[in-house]
PDB file of C-alpha atoms in Angstrom:
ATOM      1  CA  UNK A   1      44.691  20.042 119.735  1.00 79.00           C
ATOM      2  CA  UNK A   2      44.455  18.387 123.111  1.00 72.00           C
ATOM      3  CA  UNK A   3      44.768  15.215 121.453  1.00 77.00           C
ATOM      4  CA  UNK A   4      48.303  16.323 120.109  1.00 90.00           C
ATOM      5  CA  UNK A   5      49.080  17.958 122.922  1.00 86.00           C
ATOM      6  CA  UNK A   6      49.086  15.145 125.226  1.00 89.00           C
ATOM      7  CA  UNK A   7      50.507  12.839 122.977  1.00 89.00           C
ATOM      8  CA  UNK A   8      53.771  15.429 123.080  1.00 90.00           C
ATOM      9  CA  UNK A   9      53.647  15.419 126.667  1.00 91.00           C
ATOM     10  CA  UNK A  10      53.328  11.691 126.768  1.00 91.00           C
ATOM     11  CA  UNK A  11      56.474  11.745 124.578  1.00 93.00           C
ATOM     12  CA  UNK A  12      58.494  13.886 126.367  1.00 93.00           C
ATOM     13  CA  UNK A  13      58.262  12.236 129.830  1.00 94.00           C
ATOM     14  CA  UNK A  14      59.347   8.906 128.040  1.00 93.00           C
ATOM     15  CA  UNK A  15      62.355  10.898 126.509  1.00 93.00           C
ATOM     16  CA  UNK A  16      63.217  12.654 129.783  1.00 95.00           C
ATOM     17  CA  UNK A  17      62.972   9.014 131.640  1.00 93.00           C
ATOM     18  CA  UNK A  18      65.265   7.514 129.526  1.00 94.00           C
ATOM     19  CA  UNK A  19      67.745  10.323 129.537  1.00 95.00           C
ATOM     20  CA  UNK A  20      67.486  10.051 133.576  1.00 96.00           C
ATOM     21  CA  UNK A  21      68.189   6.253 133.526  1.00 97.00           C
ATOM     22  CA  UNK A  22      71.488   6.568 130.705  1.00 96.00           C
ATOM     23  CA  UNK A  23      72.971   9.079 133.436  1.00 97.00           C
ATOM     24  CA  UNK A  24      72.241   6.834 136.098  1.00 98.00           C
ATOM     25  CA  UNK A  25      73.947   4.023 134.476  1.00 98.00           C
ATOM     26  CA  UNK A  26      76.972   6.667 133.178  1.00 97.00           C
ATOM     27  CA  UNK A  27      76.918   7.384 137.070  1.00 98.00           C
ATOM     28  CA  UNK A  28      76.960   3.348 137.942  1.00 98.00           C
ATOM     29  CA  UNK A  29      79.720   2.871 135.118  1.00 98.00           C
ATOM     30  CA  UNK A  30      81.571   5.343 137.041  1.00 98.00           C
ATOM     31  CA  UNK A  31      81.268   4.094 140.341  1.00 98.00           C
ATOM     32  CA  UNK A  32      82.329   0.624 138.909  1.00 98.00           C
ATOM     33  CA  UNK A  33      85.765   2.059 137.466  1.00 98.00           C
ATOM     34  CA  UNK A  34      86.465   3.937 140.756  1.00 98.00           C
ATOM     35  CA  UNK A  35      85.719   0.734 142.955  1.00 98.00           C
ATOM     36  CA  UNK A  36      88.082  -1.395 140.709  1.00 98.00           C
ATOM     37  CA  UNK A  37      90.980   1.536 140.238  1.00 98.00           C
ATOM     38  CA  UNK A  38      91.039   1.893 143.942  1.00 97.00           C
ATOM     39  CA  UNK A  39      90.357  -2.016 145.082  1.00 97.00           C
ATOM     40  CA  UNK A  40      87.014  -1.241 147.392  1.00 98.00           C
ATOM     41  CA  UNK A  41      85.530  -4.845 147.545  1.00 98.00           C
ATOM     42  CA  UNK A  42      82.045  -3.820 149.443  1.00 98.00           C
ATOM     43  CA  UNK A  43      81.382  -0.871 147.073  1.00 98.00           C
ATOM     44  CA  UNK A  44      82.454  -3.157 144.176  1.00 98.00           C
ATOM     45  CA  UNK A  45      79.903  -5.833 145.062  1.00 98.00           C
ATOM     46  CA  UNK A  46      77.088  -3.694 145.554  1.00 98.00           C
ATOM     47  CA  UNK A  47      77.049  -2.591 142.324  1.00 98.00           C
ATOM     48  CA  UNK A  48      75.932  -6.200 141.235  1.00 98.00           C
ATOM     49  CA  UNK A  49      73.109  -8.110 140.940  1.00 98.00           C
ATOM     50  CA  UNK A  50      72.885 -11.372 143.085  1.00 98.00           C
ATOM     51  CA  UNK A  51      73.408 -13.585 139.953  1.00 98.00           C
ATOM     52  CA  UNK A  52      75.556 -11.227 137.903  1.00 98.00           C
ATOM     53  CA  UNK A  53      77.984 -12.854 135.323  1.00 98.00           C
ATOM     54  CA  UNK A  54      81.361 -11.660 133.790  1.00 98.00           C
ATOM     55  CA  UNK A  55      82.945 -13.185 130.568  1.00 98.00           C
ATOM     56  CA  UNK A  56      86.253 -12.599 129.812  1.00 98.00           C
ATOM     57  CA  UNK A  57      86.749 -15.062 126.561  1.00 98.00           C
ATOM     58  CA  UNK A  58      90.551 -14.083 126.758  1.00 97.00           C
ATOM     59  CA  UNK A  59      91.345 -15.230 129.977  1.00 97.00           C
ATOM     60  CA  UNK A  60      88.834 -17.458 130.191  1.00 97.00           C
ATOM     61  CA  UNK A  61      86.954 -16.563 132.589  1.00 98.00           C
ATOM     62  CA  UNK A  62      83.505 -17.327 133.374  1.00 98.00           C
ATOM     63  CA  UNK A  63      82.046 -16.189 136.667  1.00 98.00           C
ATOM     64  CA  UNK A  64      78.226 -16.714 137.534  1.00 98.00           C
ATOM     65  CA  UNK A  65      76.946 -14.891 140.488  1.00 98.00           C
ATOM     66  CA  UNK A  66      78.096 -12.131 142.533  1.00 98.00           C
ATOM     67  CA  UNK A  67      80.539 -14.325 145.121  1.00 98.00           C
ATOM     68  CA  UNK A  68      82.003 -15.918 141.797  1.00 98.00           C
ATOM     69  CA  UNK A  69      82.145 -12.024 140.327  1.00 98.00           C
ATOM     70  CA  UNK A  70      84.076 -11.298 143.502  1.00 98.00           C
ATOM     71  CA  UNK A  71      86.394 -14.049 144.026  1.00 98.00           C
ATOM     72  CA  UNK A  72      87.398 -13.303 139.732  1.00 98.00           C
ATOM     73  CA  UNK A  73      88.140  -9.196 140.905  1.00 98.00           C
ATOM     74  CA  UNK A  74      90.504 -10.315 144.051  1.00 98.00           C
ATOM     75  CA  UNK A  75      92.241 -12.523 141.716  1.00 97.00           C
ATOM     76  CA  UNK A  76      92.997  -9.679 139.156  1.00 97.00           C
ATOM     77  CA  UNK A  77      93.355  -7.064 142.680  1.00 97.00           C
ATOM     78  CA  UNK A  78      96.696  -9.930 143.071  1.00 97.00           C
ATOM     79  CA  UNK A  79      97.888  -9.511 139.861  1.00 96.00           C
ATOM     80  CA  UNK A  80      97.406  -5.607 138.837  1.00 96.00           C
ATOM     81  CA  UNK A  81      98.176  -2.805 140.548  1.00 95.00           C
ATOM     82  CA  UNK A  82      97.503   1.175 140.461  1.00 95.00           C
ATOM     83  CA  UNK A  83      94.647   0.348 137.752  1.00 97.00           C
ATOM     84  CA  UNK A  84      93.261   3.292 136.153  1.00 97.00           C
ATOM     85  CA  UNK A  85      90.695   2.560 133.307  1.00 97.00           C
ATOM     86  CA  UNK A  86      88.740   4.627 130.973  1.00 97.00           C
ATOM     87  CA  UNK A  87      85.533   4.757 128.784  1.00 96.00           C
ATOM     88  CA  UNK A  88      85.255   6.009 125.419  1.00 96.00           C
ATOM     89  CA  UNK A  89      82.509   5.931 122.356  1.00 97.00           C
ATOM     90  CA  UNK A  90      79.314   4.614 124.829  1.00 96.00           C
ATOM     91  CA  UNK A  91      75.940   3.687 123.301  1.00 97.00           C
ATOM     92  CA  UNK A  92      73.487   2.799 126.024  1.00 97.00           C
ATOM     93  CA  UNK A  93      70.028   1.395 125.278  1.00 96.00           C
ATOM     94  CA  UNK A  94      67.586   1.303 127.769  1.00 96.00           C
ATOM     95  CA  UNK A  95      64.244  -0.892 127.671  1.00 95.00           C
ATOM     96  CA  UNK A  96      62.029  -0.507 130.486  1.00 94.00           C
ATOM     97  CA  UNK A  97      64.042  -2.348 133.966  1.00 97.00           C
ATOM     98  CA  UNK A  98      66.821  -3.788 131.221  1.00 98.00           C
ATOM     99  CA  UNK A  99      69.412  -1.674 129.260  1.00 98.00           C
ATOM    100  CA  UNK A 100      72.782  -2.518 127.702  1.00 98.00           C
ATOM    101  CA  UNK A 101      76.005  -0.761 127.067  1.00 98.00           C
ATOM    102  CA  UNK A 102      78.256  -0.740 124.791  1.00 98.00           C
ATOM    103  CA  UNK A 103      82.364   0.967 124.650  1.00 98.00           C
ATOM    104  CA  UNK A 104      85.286   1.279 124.336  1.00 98.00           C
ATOM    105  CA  UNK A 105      87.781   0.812 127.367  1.00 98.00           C
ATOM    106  CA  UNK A 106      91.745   1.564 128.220  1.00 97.00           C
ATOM    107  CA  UNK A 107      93.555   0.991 131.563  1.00 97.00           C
ATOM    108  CA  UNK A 108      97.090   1.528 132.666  1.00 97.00           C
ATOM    109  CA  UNK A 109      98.278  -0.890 135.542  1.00 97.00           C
ATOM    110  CA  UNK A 110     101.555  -2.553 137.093  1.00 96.00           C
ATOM    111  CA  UNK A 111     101.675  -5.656 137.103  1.00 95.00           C
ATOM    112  CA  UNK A 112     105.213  -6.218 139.427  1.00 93.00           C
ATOM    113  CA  UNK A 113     107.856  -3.858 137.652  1.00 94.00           C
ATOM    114  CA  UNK A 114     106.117  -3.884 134.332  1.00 95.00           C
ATOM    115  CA  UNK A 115     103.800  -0.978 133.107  1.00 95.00           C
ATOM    116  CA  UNK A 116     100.856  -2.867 131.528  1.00 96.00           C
ATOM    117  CA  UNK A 117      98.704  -1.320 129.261  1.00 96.00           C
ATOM    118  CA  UNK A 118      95.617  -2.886 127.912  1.00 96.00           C
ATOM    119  CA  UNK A 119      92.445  -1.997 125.722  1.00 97.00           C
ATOM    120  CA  UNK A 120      89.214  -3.530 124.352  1.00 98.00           C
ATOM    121  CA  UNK A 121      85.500  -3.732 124.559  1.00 98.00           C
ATOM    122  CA  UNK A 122      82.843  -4.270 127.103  1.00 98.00           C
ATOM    123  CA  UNK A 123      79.088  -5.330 126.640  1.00 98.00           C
ATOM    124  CA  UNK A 124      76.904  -4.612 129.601  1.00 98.00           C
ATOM    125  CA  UNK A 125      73.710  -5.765 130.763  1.00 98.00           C
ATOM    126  CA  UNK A 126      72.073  -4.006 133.499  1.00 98.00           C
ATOM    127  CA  UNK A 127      68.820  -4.743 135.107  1.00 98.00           C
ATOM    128  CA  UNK A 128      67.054  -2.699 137.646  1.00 98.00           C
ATOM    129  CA  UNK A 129      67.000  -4.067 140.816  1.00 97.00           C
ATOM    130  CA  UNK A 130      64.532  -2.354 143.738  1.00 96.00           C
ATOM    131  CA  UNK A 131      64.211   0.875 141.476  1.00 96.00           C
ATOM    132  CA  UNK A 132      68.444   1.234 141.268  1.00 97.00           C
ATOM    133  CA  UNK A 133      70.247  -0.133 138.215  1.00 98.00           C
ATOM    134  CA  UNK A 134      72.713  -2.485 138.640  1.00 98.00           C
ATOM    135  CA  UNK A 135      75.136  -4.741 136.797  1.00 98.00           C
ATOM    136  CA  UNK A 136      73.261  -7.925 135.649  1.00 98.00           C
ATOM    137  CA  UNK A 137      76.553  -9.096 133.490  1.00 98.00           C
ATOM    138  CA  UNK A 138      79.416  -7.972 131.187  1.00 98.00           C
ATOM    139  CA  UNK A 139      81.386  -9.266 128.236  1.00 98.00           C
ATOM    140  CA  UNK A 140      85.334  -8.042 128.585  1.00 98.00           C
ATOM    141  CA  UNK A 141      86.837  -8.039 125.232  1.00 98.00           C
ATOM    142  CA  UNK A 142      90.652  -7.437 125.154  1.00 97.00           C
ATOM    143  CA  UNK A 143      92.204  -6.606 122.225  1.00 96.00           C
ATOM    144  CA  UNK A 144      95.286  -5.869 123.481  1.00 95.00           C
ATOM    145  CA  UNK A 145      97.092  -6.249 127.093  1.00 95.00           C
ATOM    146  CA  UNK A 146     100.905  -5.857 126.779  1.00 95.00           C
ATOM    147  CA  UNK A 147     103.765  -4.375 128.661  1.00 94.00           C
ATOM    148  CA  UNK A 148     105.872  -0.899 127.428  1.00 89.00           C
ATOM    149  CA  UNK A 149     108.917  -2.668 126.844  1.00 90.00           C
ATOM    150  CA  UNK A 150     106.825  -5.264 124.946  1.00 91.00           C
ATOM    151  CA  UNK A 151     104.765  -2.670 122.480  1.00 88.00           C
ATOM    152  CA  UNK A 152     101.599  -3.548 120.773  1.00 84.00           C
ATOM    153  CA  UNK A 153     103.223  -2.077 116.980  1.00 76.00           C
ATOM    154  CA  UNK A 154     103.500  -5.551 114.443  1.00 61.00           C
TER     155      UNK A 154
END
């Protein structure tokens, strides 16, 4: 009965450390869309590891390290502005100091006079860095980034 017992409790402290570390990254996903939607470089950056990467197939774009990461986000700062993005359908696996994300995302922007509106995917790595997670690298997927007056119908 001890036996079992610990075995449970063994169990449960793995369950409840993994459901600690998915909130922490829901909390670092967060932080991420606020520091993009409201263009704060330093908090931006620091949610990065050193040698971070971001893919963007679409755009092609292909950044490697966090100074390459940031140079890519003042370049889309210039072209889109009021960004607001959101999350939907996540599924976050966590393995030890590595976990990966995957979702659904939307965001509404400006892009001059136009109203831009744009959805895909993104696949995140995270790695944790010094006891904090942080963002080791992400594949952007867009499906769609059009303007109203263009539509996305046909």
């Amino acid at each position: 009965k001890m036996q079992d017992l610990e075995g449970r409790l063994a169990r449960l402290e793995r369950d409840v450390a993994i459901l600690n570390d998915q909130q922490a990254l829901r909390a670092l996903l967060s932080a991420y869309a606020v520091a993009v939607d409201e263009h704060r470089p330093a908090a931006l950056r620091a949610l990065f590891t050193n040698d971070a990467q971001v893919s963007i197939p679409a755009w092609q774009v292909e950044e490697q390290g966090v100074d390459a990461v940031m140079a890519f986000y003042d370049r889309y700062w210039a072209r889109y502005q009021r960004p607001r993005r959101y999350f939907a359908n996540e599924d976050t696996r966590v393995d030890g100091d590595l976990a990966r994300t995957s979702m659904y995302w939307h965001v509404t922007q400006e892009s001059g006079a136009n109203s831009v509106l744009g959805w895909g995917t993104y696949d995140w790595q995270f790695r944790r860095v010094d006891g904090a997670w942080r963002i080791a690298g992400v594949l952007i997927s867009i499906l769609a980034m059009t303007t109203l007056a263009a539509g996305w119908a046909g």
